[in-house]
């Protein structure tokens, strides 16, 4: 398969979008064989999506203006902002504007109004947000107008969003349960599970987590702790009180933000060696916690691949709208969760 006449997408970008290795992309591009039909099709579809966007050598077309609206904790928001800044510097075919609100400052009405406002003036919308009827209505209103909306990391099901760019969250919960069931210091006892706002990603993680514990590790009981603010200070106080009140748990599973606060509470209670600590999102904070043995495992995902998928989906949708042709872009397969420990970060 050869490409000429325009600057080709990089193998790394194709691999991220297709959810395969760069070696697989290389084999497909150079017809070397040894790749399953399903993976070859993923590569072809990713290449088609990337080829549909303006090349870096053809800048006569104005870049698309995309709005990204984020409802999350400070750590995850910071990671996304850094990726968007990098994207705006390197991808001249699309310009992403940002609007963010922290978990404990979320106002569904104001957030949905911002979705509608940007939807009137921009070429597409990316949403990272909890589920709420007001947001669902905003997505439906934009869909009626032909404006594309993509959900990043956490989905808005039962809406007419174009697609979900993210990982298999149920699988990530299964991974957490497997790690705790196999590597917890005790075969029975309580697992403290911290959750925050009603994000679908956390609800799906919990589904996978409880499913595997119930079937494979019935001697482990889940104790839910609600942390609605997704920050280290609130996580610290919440866990500190739970540790003072009850016997030490077998493990702590944090689905939300605030990993640093959890590590601090375990350290102050003298339980770091006793309690297995599993959380989500590899960033500067969680990387340091892994390196210092303050955290055992982080279940993460390729956020750069998610952003790339979201951009490509909006580009192809916009191209179909401009040409007034049906949009038959296939949905991407869910990305796989990635387990990190101190030795593979």
Short mmCIF file of C-alpha atoms in Angstrom, two decimals, residues 29-204:
data_model
loop_
_atom_site.label_atom_id
_atom_site.label_comp_id
_atom_site.label_asym_id
_atom_site.label_seq_id
_atom_site.Cartn_x
_atom_site.Cartn_y
_atom_site.Cartn_z
CA UNK A 29 1.77 -0.48 5.01
CA UNK A 30 4.53 -2.54 3.43
CA UNK A 31 2.42 -5.65 2.68
CA UNK A 32 4.63 -7.91 4.77
CA UNK A 33 1.81 -10.14 5.99
CA UNK A 34 1.56 -11.72 9.40
CA UNK A 35 -1.32 -9.44 10.46
CA UNK A 36 -4.87 -10.59 11.12
CA UNK A 37 -7.63 -9.34 8.84
CA UNK A 38 -9.25 -7.47 11.74
CA UNK A 39 -6.09 -5.57 12.66
CA UNK A 40 -5.31 -4.84 9.01
CA UNK A 41 -8.78 -3.33 8.68
CA UNK A 42 -8.20 -1.20 11.79
CA UNK A 43 -5.00 0.14 10.22
CA UNK A 44 -6.76 0.85 6.91
CA UNK A 45 -9.59 2.69 8.66
CA UNK A 46 -7.16 4.74 10.76
CA UNK A 47 -5.17 5.69 7.67
CA UNK A 48 -8.35 6.67 5.85
CA UNK A 49 -9.43 8.88 8.76
CA UNK A 50 -6.03 10.57 8.95
CA UNK A 51 -5.87 11.02 5.19
CA UNK A 52 -9.24 12.79 5.26
CA UNK A 53 -7.78 15.73 7.19
CA UNK A 54 -5.85 18.53 5.50
CA UNK A 55 -2.18 17.72 4.98
CA UNK A 56 0.52 19.85 6.56
CA UNK A 57 1.57 20.83 3.08
CA UNK A 58 -1.86 22.19 2.12
CA UNK A 59 -2.74 25.12 4.34
CA UNK A 60 -5.18 26.97 2.07
CA UNK A 61 -8.09 25.53 4.05
CA UNK A 62 -8.79 27.18 7.39
CA UNK A 63 -8.27 24.93 10.41
CA UNK A 64 -11.30 23.48 12.12
CA UNK A 65 -12.29 25.14 15.38
CA UNK A 66 -13.12 22.57 18.04
CA UNK A 67 -14.29 23.19 21.58
CA UNK A 68 -13.27 20.86 24.40
CA UNK A 69 -15.33 21.11 27.58
CA UNK A 70 -13.91 19.34 30.64
CA UNK A 71 -15.57 18.46 33.93
CA UNK A 72 -12.90 16.73 36.01
CA UNK A 73 -10.36 16.97 38.80
CA UNK A 74 -7.31 19.20 38.57
CA UNK A 75 -4.76 16.47 37.75
CA UNK A 76 -6.65 14.97 34.83
CA UNK A 77 -7.62 18.42 33.56
CA UNK A 78 -3.97 19.49 33.66
CA UNK A 79 -2.92 16.43 31.68
CA UNK A 80 -5.56 17.12 29.02
CA UNK A 81 -4.61 20.78 28.79
CA UNK A 82 -0.98 19.87 28.16
CA UNK A 83 -2.00 17.44 25.40
CA UNK A 84 -4.26 20.03 23.78
CA UNK A 85 -1.48 22.62 23.85
CA UNK A 86 0.83 20.12 22.15
CA UNK A 87 -1.86 19.28 19.59
CA UNK A 88 -2.45 22.92 18.74
CA UNK A 89 1.28 23.36 18.17
CA UNK A 90 1.70 20.34 15.90
CA UNK A 91 -1.64 19.84 14.12
CA UNK A 92 -2.36 22.95 12.07
CA UNK A 93 -5.54 21.42 10.64
CA UNK A 94 -7.44 21.82 13.87
CA UNK A 95 -7.52 24.37 16.70
CA UNK A 96 -8.93 23.30 20.05
CA UNK A 97 -10.37 25.80 22.52
CA UNK A 98 -10.69 24.75 26.16
CA UNK A 99 -13.27 25.29 28.87
CA UNK A 100 -12.90 23.44 32.17
CA UNK A 101 -14.61 23.21 35.52
CA UNK A 102 -13.42 21.29 38.57
CA UNK A 103 -15.52 18.44 39.94
CA UNK A 104 -16.71 20.28 43.05
CA UNK A 105 -17.55 23.44 41.04
CA UNK A 106 -19.66 21.71 38.40
CA UNK A 107 -22.91 23.43 37.39
CA UNK A 108 -24.85 21.30 34.92
CA UNK A 109 -26.88 24.23 33.60
CA UNK A 110 -23.87 26.46 32.99
CA UNK A 111 -21.90 23.58 31.47
CA UNK A 112 -24.68 22.61 29.05
CA UNK A 113 -25.19 26.27 28.12
CA UNK A 114 -21.49 26.43 27.20
CA UNK A 115 -21.88 23.30 25.07
CA UNK A 116 -24.76 24.91 23.19
CA UNK A 117 -22.99 28.27 22.88
CA UNK A 118 -19.81 26.79 21.42
CA UNK A 119 -21.85 24.45 19.25
CA UNK A 120 -23.33 27.45 17.45
CA UNK A 121 -19.97 28.95 16.50
CA UNK A 122 -17.45 26.09 16.36
CA UNK A 123 -17.04 23.16 13.97
CA UNK A 124 -17.31 20.43 16.59
CA UNK A 125 -17.31 19.67 20.30
CA UNK A 126 -15.37 17.25 22.54
CA UNK A 127 -16.93 16.58 25.94
CA UNK A 128 -15.31 15.12 29.05
CA UNK A 129 -18.10 15.17 31.60
CA UNK A 130 -20.36 13.30 33.98
CA UNK A 131 -23.80 12.33 32.71
CA UNK A 132 -26.66 14.76 33.33
CA UNK A 133 -30.00 15.34 31.56
CA UNK A 134 -29.06 18.94 30.71
CA UNK A 135 -25.88 17.80 28.96
CA UNK A 136 -27.76 15.07 27.11
CA UNK A 137 -30.25 17.66 25.85
CA UNK A 138 -27.41 19.89 24.68
CA UNK A 139 -25.82 17.04 22.73
CA UNK A 140 -29.18 16.22 21.13
CA UNK A 141 -29.68 19.85 20.13
CA UNK A 142 -26.29 19.97 18.42
CA UNK A 143 -26.97 16.66 16.67
CA UNK A 144 -30.19 18.14 15.25
CA UNK A 145 -28.07 20.93 13.76
CA UNK A 146 -25.57 18.50 12.26
CA UNK A 147 -22.80 19.47 14.69
CA UNK A 148 -20.55 16.63 15.76
CA UNK A 149 -19.95 15.80 19.43
CA UNK A 150 -17.39 13.25 20.58
CA UNK A 151 -17.13 12.01 24.18
CA UNK A 152 -13.60 11.60 25.51
CA UNK A 153 -12.59 9.15 28.29
CA UNK A 154 -16.12 8.98 29.75
CA UNK A 155 -19.18 8.40 27.59
CA UNK A 156 -22.63 9.97 27.24
CA UNK A 157 -24.61 6.96 26.15
CA UNK A 158 -28.18 7.20 24.84
CA UNK A 159 -27.33 10.45 23.07
CA UNK A 160 -26.55 11.09 19.44
CA UNK A 161 -22.88 11.82 20.03
CA UNK A 162 -20.74 10.75 17.08
CA UNK A 163 -18.56 8.37 19.05
CA UNK A 164 -16.80 7.61 22.30
CA UNK A 165 -13.02 7.96 22.25
CA UNK A 166 -11.80 6.02 25.22
CA UNK A 167 -10.85 2.73 26.77
CA UNK A 168 -12.92 -0.22 27.92
CA UNK A 169 -13.75 0.99 31.42
CA UNK A 170 -15.37 -2.28 32.49
CA UNK A 171 -12.13 -4.05 31.62
CA UNK A 172 -10.18 -1.57 33.74
CA UNK A 173 -12.36 -2.43 36.73
CA UNK A 174 -11.78 -6.12 36.07
CA UNK A 175 -8.04 -5.44 36.06
CA UNK A 176 -8.27 -3.68 39.43
CA UNK A 177 -10.18 -6.57 40.97
CA UNK A 178 -7.68 -9.08 39.58
CA UNK A 179 -4.73 -7.17 40.99
CA UNK A 180 -6.30 -6.83 44.43
CA UNK A 181 -7.56 -10.41 44.52
CA UNK A 182 -4.21 -11.89 43.48
CA UNK A 183 -1.77 -9.54 45.16
CA UNK A 184 -3.60 -8.26 48.24
CA UNK A 185 -1.81 -9.04 51.50
CA UNK A 186 -4.82 -10.93 52.91
CA UNK A 187 -7.26 -13.32 51.17
CA UNK A 188 -10.26 -11.86 53.01
CA UNK A 189 -11.37 -8.53 54.43
CA UNK A 190 -12.55 -5.14 53.22
CA UNK A 191 -11.56 -3.25 50.09
CA UNK A 192 -12.10 0.50 50.40
CA UNK A 193 -13.35 1.85 47.06
CA UNK A 194 -13.27 5.61 46.50
CA UNK A 195 -15.64 7.06 43.90
CA UNK A 196 -16.54 10.63 43.01
CA UNK A 197 -19.22 12.20 40.80
CA UNK A 198 -21.55 10.22 38.48
CA UNK A 199 -19.09 9.77 35.63
CA UNK A 200 -19.96 6.81 33.44
CA UNK A 201 -16.31 5.78 33.34
CA UNK A 202 -16.34 5.27 37.12
CA UNK A 203 -19.68 3.48 37.06
CA UNK A 204 -18.35 1.07 34.42
#
